[in-house]
PDB file of C-alpha atoms and ligand atoms in Angstrom:
ATOM      1  CA  MET Z   1     -61.511  90.515  21.908  1.00  0.00           C
ATOM      2  CA  ARG Z   2     -58.974  89.154  19.410  1.00  0.00           C
ATOM      3  CA  ILE Z   3     -60.128  85.962  17.771  1.00  0.00           C
ATOM      4  CA  ALA Z   4     -58.549  83.576  15.279  1.00  0.00           C
ATOM      5  CA  VAL Z   5     -60.359  80.996  13.201  1.00  0.00           C
ATOM      6  CA  LEU Z   6     -59.102  77.575  12.113  1.00  0.00           C
ATOM      7  CA  ALA Z   7     -60.938  76.049   9.146  1.00  0.00           C
ATOM      8  CA  SER Z   8     -60.205  73.238   6.695  1.00  0.00           C
ATOM      9  CA  GLY Z   9     -62.775  73.663   3.954  1.00  0.00           C
ATOM     10  CA  ARG Z  10     -65.635  75.631   2.483  1.00  0.00           C
ATOM     11  CA  GLY Z  11     -65.623  78.375   5.121  1.00  0.00           C
ATOM     12  CA  SER Z  12     -69.313  79.272   5.251  1.00  0.00           C
ATOM     13  CA  ASN Z  13     -69.204  79.684   9.033  1.00  0.00           C
ATOM     14  CA  LEU Z  14     -66.114  81.864   8.657  1.00  0.00           C
ATOM     15  CA  GLN Z  15     -68.022  83.929   6.092  1.00  0.00           C
ATOM     16  CA  SER Z  16     -70.909  84.384   8.477  1.00  0.00           C
ATOM     17  CA  LEU Z  17     -68.521  85.471  11.271  1.00  0.00           C
ATOM     18  CA  ILE Z  18     -66.932  87.998   8.890  1.00  0.00           C
ATOM     19  CA  THR Z  19     -70.370  89.314   7.870  1.00  0.00           C
ATOM     20  CA  HIS Z  20     -71.343  89.871  11.514  1.00  0.00           C
ATOM     21  CA  TRP Z  21     -67.951  91.434  12.232  1.00  0.00           C
ATOM     22  CA  ARG Z  22     -68.398  93.886   9.359  1.00  0.00           C
ATOM     23  CA  ARG Z  23     -71.885  94.741  10.614  1.00  0.00           C
ATOM     24  CA  GLY Z  24     -70.450  95.429  14.052  1.00  0.00           C
ATOM     25  CA  THR Z  25     -72.491  92.704  15.741  1.00  0.00           C
ATOM     26  CA  LEU Z  26     -69.625  90.320  16.553  1.00  0.00           C
ATOM     27  CA  LYS Z  27     -67.942  92.622  19.108  1.00  0.00           C
ATOM     28  CA  ALA Z  28     -64.656  90.884  18.389  1.00  0.00           C
ATOM     29  CA  ASP Z  29     -61.863  91.257  15.835  1.00  0.00           C
ATOM     30  CA  ILE Z  30     -60.898  88.422  13.531  1.00  0.00           C
ATOM     31  CA  VAL Z  31     -57.111  88.766  13.531  1.00  0.00           C
ATOM     32  CA  GLY Z  32     -56.136  85.613  11.632  1.00  0.00           C
ATOM     33  CA  VAL Z  33     -57.427  82.590   9.782  1.00  0.00           C
ATOM     34  CA  GLY Z  34     -55.398  79.380   9.669  1.00  0.00           C
ATOM     35  CA  SER Z  35     -55.872  76.110   7.879  1.00  0.00           C
ATOM     36  CA  ASP Z  36     -54.299  72.687   7.550  1.00  0.00           C
ATOM     37  CA  ASN Z  37     -55.463  72.707   3.912  1.00  0.00           C
ATOM     38  CA  ILE Z  38     -53.703  75.067   1.522  1.00  0.00           C
ATOM     39  CA  LYS Z  39     -56.642  74.794  -0.871  1.00  0.00           C
ATOM     40  CA  ALA Z  40     -59.325  75.654   1.684  1.00  0.00           C
ATOM     41  CA  MET Z  41     -61.934  78.114   0.413  1.00  0.00           C
ATOM     42  CA  ALA Z  42     -61.799  79.545   3.931  1.00  0.00           C
ATOM     43  CA  LEU Z  43     -58.315  80.940   3.203  1.00  0.00           C
ATOM     44  CA  GLU Z  44     -59.600  82.666   0.057  1.00  0.00           C
ATOM     45  CA  ILE Z  45     -62.561  84.108   1.927  1.00  0.00           C
ATOM     46  CA  ALA Z  46     -60.223  85.486   4.578  1.00  0.00           C
ATOM     47  CA  ASP Z  47     -57.817  86.884   1.978  1.00  0.00           C
ATOM     48  CA  GLN Z  48     -60.639  88.681   0.249  1.00  0.00           C
ATOM     49  CA  ALA Z  49     -61.719  90.147   3.561  1.00  0.00           C
ATOM     50  CA  GLY Z  50     -58.166  91.376   4.192  1.00  0.00           C
ATOM     51  CA  ILE Z  51     -57.591  89.047   7.154  1.00  0.00           C
ATOM     52  CA  PRO Z  52     -54.065  87.623   7.550  1.00  0.00           C
ATOM     53  CA  THR Z  53     -53.967  83.904   6.732  1.00  0.00           C
ATOM     54  CA  ARG Z  54     -51.536  81.091   7.401  1.00  0.00           C
ATOM     55  CA  ALA Z  55     -51.507  77.507   6.132  1.00  0.00           C
ATOM     56  CA  PHE Z  56     -50.189  74.652   8.251  1.00  0.00           C
ATOM     57  CA  PRO Z  57     -50.228  71.661   5.872  1.00  0.00           C
ATOM     58  CA  MET Z  58     -49.321  68.453   7.660  1.00  0.00           C
ATOM     59  CA  GLU Z  59     -46.949  67.471   4.803  1.00  0.00           C
ATOM     60  CA  SER Z  60     -44.665  70.327   5.816  1.00  0.00           C
ATOM     61  CA  TYR Z  61     -44.057  68.890   9.282  1.00  0.00           C
ATOM     62  CA  GLU Z  62     -42.358  65.839  10.688  1.00  0.00           C
ATOM     63  CA  SER Z  63     -45.082  65.306  13.265  1.00  0.00           C
ATOM     64  CA  LYS Z  64     -48.476  66.539  14.396  1.00  0.00           C
ATOM     65  CA  LYS Z  65     -46.733  67.950  17.458  1.00  0.00           C
ATOM     66  CA  ASP Z  66     -44.542  70.171  15.261  1.00  0.00           C
ATOM     67  CA  GLN Z  67     -47.559  71.353  13.282  1.00  0.00           C
ATOM     68  CA  GLU Z  68     -49.475  72.180  16.437  1.00  0.00           C
ATOM     69  CA  THR Z  69     -46.492  73.997  17.944  1.00  0.00           C
ATOM     70  CA  ASP Z  70     -46.351  76.175  14.840  1.00  0.00           C
ATOM     71  CA  ILE Z  71     -50.070  76.937  15.151  1.00  0.00           C
ATOM     72  CA  LEU Z  72     -49.713  77.748  18.858  1.00  0.00           C
ATOM     73  CA  ASN Z  73     -46.790  80.096  18.178  1.00  0.00           C
ATOM     74  CA  TRP Z  74     -48.752  81.869  15.446  1.00  0.00           C
ATOM     75  CA  LEU Z  75     -51.757  82.285  17.740  1.00  0.00           C
ATOM     76  CA  GLU Z  76     -49.495  83.664  20.445  1.00  0.00           C
ATOM     77  CA  GLU Z  77     -47.933  86.161  18.006  1.00  0.00           C
ATOM     78  CA  LEU Z  78     -51.439  87.287  17.066  1.00  0.00           C
ATOM     79  CA  GLY Z  79     -52.326  87.814  20.726  1.00  0.00           C
ATOM     80  CA  VAL Z  80     -55.395  85.627  20.375  1.00  0.00           C
ATOM     81  CA  GLU Z  81     -57.941  85.597  23.208  1.00  0.00           C
ATOM     82  CA  LEU Z  82     -60.409  83.125  21.674  1.00  0.00           C
ATOM     83  CA  LEU Z  83     -59.810  80.359  19.142  1.00  0.00           C
ATOM     84  CA  VAL Z  84     -62.790  79.518  16.938  1.00  0.00           C
ATOM     85  CA  LEU Z  85     -62.859  76.196  15.075  1.00  0.00           C
ATOM     86  CA  ALA Z  86     -65.057  76.421  11.993  1.00  0.00           C
ATOM     87  CA  GLY Z  87     -64.924  73.137  10.143  1.00  0.00           C
ATOM     88  CA  TYR Z  88     -61.352  72.386  11.247  1.00  0.00           C
ATOM     89  CA  MET Z  89     -61.070  68.720  10.366  1.00  0.00           C
ATOM     90  CA  ARG Z  90     -58.255  67.703  12.697  1.00  0.00           C
ATOM     91  CA  ILE Z  91     -58.630  66.781  16.325  1.00  0.00           C
ATOM     92  CA  LEU Z  92     -56.486  69.056  18.455  1.00  0.00           C
ATOM     93  CA  SER Z  93     -54.232  67.055  20.749  1.00  0.00           C
ATOM     94  CA  LYS Z  94     -54.572  67.119  24.528  1.00  0.00           C
ATOM     95  CA  ASP Z  95     -51.202  68.847  24.600  1.00  0.00           C
ATOM     96  CA  PHE Z  96     -52.458  71.646  22.312  1.00  0.00           C
ATOM     97  CA  ILE Z  97     -55.520  72.194  24.478  1.00  0.00           C
ATOM     98  CA  ARG Z  98     -53.449  72.284  27.650  1.00  0.00           C
ATOM     99  CA  ARG Z  99     -50.952  74.724  26.154  1.00  0.00           C
ATOM    100  CA  ALA Z 100     -53.562  77.116  24.686  1.00  0.00           C
ATOM    101  CA  GLU Z 101     -54.081  79.890  27.204  1.00  0.00           C
ATOM    102  CA  TYR Z 102     -57.424  80.992  25.761  1.00  0.00           C
ATOM    103  CA  PRO Z 103     -60.762  79.256  25.326  1.00  0.00           C
ATOM    104  CA  ILE Z 104     -61.347  77.201  22.184  1.00  0.00           C
ATOM    105  CA  ILE Z 105     -64.850  76.785  20.752  1.00  0.00           C
ATOM    106  CA  ASN Z 106     -66.310  74.583  18.032  1.00  0.00           C
ATOM    107  CA  ILE Z 107     -69.565  74.201  16.160  1.00  0.00           C
ATOM    108  CA  HIS Z 108     -70.983  70.751  15.504  1.00  0.00           C
ATOM    109  CA  PRO Z 109     -73.938  69.881  13.247  1.00  0.00           C
ATOM    110  CA  SER Z 110     -75.987  67.861  15.746  1.00  0.00           C
ATOM    111  CA  LEU Z 111     -77.586  68.294  19.132  1.00  0.00           C
ATOM    112  CA  LEU Z 112     -74.724  67.002  21.261  1.00  0.00           C
ATOM    113  CA  PRO Z 113     -74.196  64.676  23.034  1.00  0.00           C
ATOM    114  CA  SER Z 114     -76.024  62.878  20.206  1.00  0.00           C
ATOM    115  CA  PHE Z 115     -74.002  62.107  17.101  1.00  0.00           C
ATOM    116  CA  PRO Z 116     -70.481  63.378  17.831  1.00  0.00           C
ATOM    117  CA  GLY Z 117     -67.674  62.876  15.314  1.00  0.00           C
ATOM    118  CA  LEU Z 118     -67.873  62.733  11.539  1.00  0.00           C
ATOM    119  CA  ASN Z 119     -71.025  62.743   9.376  1.00  0.00           C
ATOM    120  CA  ALA Z 120     -73.284  63.911  12.183  1.00  0.00           C
ATOM    121  CA  GLN Z 121     -76.194  64.652   9.828  1.00  0.00           C
ATOM    122  CA  LYS Z 122     -76.031  61.142   8.339  1.00  0.00           C
ATOM    123  CA  GLN Z 123     -75.822  59.633  11.811  1.00  0.00           C
ATOM    124  CA  ALA Z 124     -78.977  61.558  12.781  1.00  0.00           C
ATOM    125  CA  LEU Z 125     -80.873  60.457   9.661  1.00  0.00           C
ATOM    126  CA  ASP Z 126     -79.788  56.823  10.024  1.00  0.00           C
ATOM    127  CA  TYR Z 127     -80.878  56.840  13.647  1.00  0.00           C
ATOM    128  CA  GLY Z 128     -84.272  58.205  12.689  1.00  0.00           C
ATOM    129  CA  VAL Z 129     -84.471  61.236  14.975  1.00  0.00           C
ATOM    130  CA  LYS Z 130     -87.282  63.725  14.306  1.00  0.00           C
ATOM    131  CA  VAL Z 131     -85.309  66.713  15.557  1.00  0.00           C
ATOM    132  CA  SER Z 132     -81.653  67.584  15.050  1.00  0.00           C
ATOM    133  CA  GLY Z 133     -79.714  70.848  15.083  1.00  0.00           C
ATOM    134  CA  CYS Z 134     -76.353  72.285  15.978  1.00  0.00           C
ATOM    135  CA  THR Z 135     -74.247  72.917  19.042  1.00  0.00           C
ATOM    136  CA  VAL Z 136     -71.587  75.484  19.921  1.00  0.00           C
ATOM    137  CA  HIS Z 137     -69.362  74.109  22.658  1.00  0.00           C
ATOM    138  CA  PHE Z 138     -66.055  74.668  24.406  1.00  0.00           C
ATOM    139  CA  VAL Z 139     -63.395  72.273  23.196  1.00  0.00           C
ATOM    140  CA  ASP Z 140     -62.051  69.903  25.806  1.00  0.00           C
ATOM    141  CA  GLU Z 141     -59.787  66.897  25.475  1.00  0.00           C
ATOM    142  CA  GLY Z 142     -62.494  64.636  24.035  1.00  0.00           C
ATOM    143  CA  VAL Z 143     -64.261  64.621  20.668  1.00  0.00           C
ATOM    144  CA  ASP Z 144     -67.215  67.054  20.610  1.00  0.00           C
ATOM    145  CA  SER Z 145     -67.553  66.514  24.354  1.00  0.00           C
ATOM    146  CA  GLY Z 146     -66.919  69.947  25.890  1.00  0.00           C
ATOM    147  CA  PRO Z 147     -69.409  72.139  27.802  1.00  0.00           C
ATOM    148  CA  ILE Z 148     -72.306  73.330  25.659  1.00  0.00           C
ATOM    149  CA  ILE Z 149     -72.674  77.077  25.060  1.00  0.00           C
ATOM    150  CA  LEU Z 150     -75.606  77.299  22.630  1.00  0.00           C
ATOM    151  CA  GLN Z 151     -77.806  74.840  20.782  1.00  0.00           C
ATOM    152  CA  GLN Z 152     -80.576  75.226  18.282  1.00  0.00           C
ATOM    153  CA  ALA Z 153     -82.929  72.559  17.004  1.00  0.00           C
ATOM    154  CA  VAL Z 154     -84.316  72.038  13.507  1.00  0.00           C
ATOM    155  CA  PRO Z 155     -86.977  69.517  12.419  1.00  0.00           C
ATOM    156  CA  VAL Z 156     -86.058  66.397  10.474  1.00  0.00           C
ATOM    157  CA  TYR Z 157     -88.593  65.636   7.729  1.00  0.00           C
ATOM    158  CA  GLU Z 158     -89.380  62.240   6.226  1.00  0.00           C
ATOM    159  CA  GLU Z 159     -88.245  63.346   2.789  1.00  0.00           C
ATOM    160  CA  ASP Z 160     -84.872  64.631   4.074  1.00  0.00           C
ATOM    161  CA  ASP Z 161     -81.552  63.400   2.799  1.00  0.00           C
ATOM    162  CA  VAL Z 162     -78.093  64.336   4.084  1.00  0.00           C
ATOM    163  CA  LYS Z 163     -77.975  67.351   1.778  1.00  0.00           C
ATOM    164  CA  SER Z 164     -81.313  68.859   2.739  1.00  0.00           C
ATOM    165  CA  LEU Z 165     -80.818  68.274   6.459  1.00  0.00           C
ATOM    166  CA  SER Z 166     -77.256  69.642   6.343  1.00  0.00           C
ATOM    167  CA  LEU Z 167     -78.478  72.812   4.629  1.00  0.00           C
ATOM    168  CA  ARG Z 168     -81.239  73.368   7.184  1.00  0.00           C
ATOM    169  CA  ILE Z 169     -78.725  72.929  10.015  1.00  0.00           C
ATOM    170  CA  LEU Z 170     -76.098  75.120   8.318  1.00  0.00           C
ATOM    171  CA  LYS Z 171     -78.497  78.075   8.137  1.00  0.00           C
ATOM    172  CA  VAL Z 172     -78.916  77.879  11.890  1.00  0.00           C
ATOM    173  CA  GLU Z 173     -75.154  77.436  12.414  1.00  0.00           C
ATOM    174  CA  HIS Z 174     -74.649  80.772  10.676  1.00  0.00           C
ATOM    175  CA  GLN Z 175     -76.863  82.418  13.286  1.00  0.00           C
ATOM    176  CA  ILE Z 176     -75.738  80.779  16.512  1.00  0.00           C
ATOM    177  CA  TYR Z 177     -71.965  80.808  15.954  1.00  0.00           C
ATOM    178  CA  PRO Z 178     -71.664  84.613  15.658  1.00  0.00           C
ATOM    179  CA  GLU Z 179     -74.104  84.903  18.554  1.00  0.00           C
ATOM    180  CA  ALA Z 180     -71.926  82.645  20.732  1.00  0.00           C
ATOM    181  CA  VAL Z 181     -68.797  84.649  19.863  1.00  0.00           C
ATOM    182  CA  ARG Z 182     -70.619  87.898  20.672  1.00  0.00           C
ATOM    183  CA  LEU Z 183     -71.768  86.549  24.050  1.00  0.00           C
ATOM    184  CA  ILE Z 184     -68.237  85.417  24.923  1.00  0.00           C
ATOM    185  CA  ALA Z 185     -66.699  88.706  23.744  1.00  0.00           C
ATOM    186  CA  GLU Z 186     -69.166  90.648  25.888  1.00  0.00           C
ATOM    187  CA  GLY Z 187     -68.246  88.569  28.937  1.00  0.00           C
ATOM    188  CA  ARG Z 188     -71.725  87.066  29.185  1.00  0.00           C
ATOM    189  CA  VAL Z 189     -70.605  83.432  29.251  1.00  0.00           C
ATOM    190  CA  LYS Z 190     -69.522  81.818  32.504  1.00  0.00           C
ATOM    191  CA  ARG Z 191     -68.510  78.219  32.998  1.00  0.00           C
ATOM    192  CA  GLN Z 192     -69.616  76.344  36.088  1.00  0.00           C
ATOM    193  CA  GLY Z 193     -68.117  72.908  35.642  1.00  0.00           C
ATOM    194  CA  ARG Z 194     -69.959  71.317  32.737  1.00  0.00           C
ATOM    195  CA  ARG Z 195     -72.694  73.924  32.792  1.00  0.00           C
ATOM    196  CA  VAL Z 196     -72.389  77.146  30.871  1.00  0.00           C
ATOM    197  CA  ILE Z 197     -74.394  80.081  32.154  1.00  0.00           C
ATOM    198  CA  ILE Z 198     -75.353  82.830  29.712  1.00  0.00           C
ATOM    199  CA  PHE Z 199     -76.106  86.319  31.014  1.00  0.00           C
ATOM    200  CA  ARG Z 200     -78.404  87.738  28.329  1.00  0.00           C
ATOM    201  CA  ASP Z 201     -79.417  91.357  27.755  1.00  0.00           C
ATOM    202  CA  SER Z 202     -81.985  92.277  30.369  1.00  0.00           C
TER     203      SER Z 202
HETATM  204  C1  GRF L 301     -70.142  72.711   9.553  1.00  0.00           C
HETATM  205  O1  GRF L 301     -71.211  71.843   9.293  1.00  0.00           O
HETATM  206  C2  GRF L 301     -69.752  72.631  11.004  1.00  0.00           C
HETATM  207  O2  GRF L 301     -70.828  72.349  11.854  1.00  0.00           O
HETATM  208  C3  GRF L 301     -68.770  71.496  11.033  1.00  0.00           C
HETATM  209  O3  GRF L 301     -68.062  71.603   9.814  1.00  0.00           O
HETATM  210  C4  GRF L 301     -68.865  72.274   8.860  1.00  0.00           C
HETATM  211  C5  GRF L 301     -68.056  73.430   8.366  1.00  0.00           C
HETATM  212  O4  GRF L 301     -68.694  74.086   7.288  1.00  0.00           O
HETATM  213  N1  GRF L 301     -67.927  71.540  12.192  1.00  0.00           N
HETATM  214  P1  GRF L 301     -68.104  75.431   6.734  1.00  0.00           P
HETATM  215  O5  GRF L 301     -66.670  75.151   6.283  1.00  0.00           O
HETATM  216  O6  GRF L 301     -68.135  76.449   7.813  1.00  0.00           O
HETATM  217  O7  GRF L 301     -68.972  75.796   5.570  1.00  0.00           O
END
């Protein structure tokens, strides 16, 4: 399965996908990495791994629609079968999602549907939950609202701050995102409306 990754920043989830790919456990090829941020570490990580990169900085376009059209054309040229968002900080428009002919997945640092949107770890701490975690989900037209593929919980401790909780969640993100991609690439993920059924190894 040919996958492309869109990322805006640090790229640690991209790095973990590349590591699994190199180990042969991803069962998918990363054929391109794109970013809206020319300075994204994610682009450097991809470059170093020999993966083709492309930047789509908003300043270079007259409108978000033009930027998204460019991204869609690039993904089509790459023959992408799955689009993986890994810290891509822009909300894809409804039009983009309708025009993409492949599934799009995202990882979010909370147990959705709790704490969608920005600063999920801070939202969880401020709310006072005792358990948080991360969610891999299909992207639909809402914000962090698509069908859930995988989730994993982590404890929230009294002494936690945003940094410590984010780190604990990130470690788990690096495990479940490659796992979700592997399951999709192996055809083990089926959508039934909002529910996602996983056919695991028997
Ligand atoms: C992660 O916390 C992810 O859950 C969220 O954005 C962050 C990206 O981190 N969507 P990184 O760039 O992969 O290190």
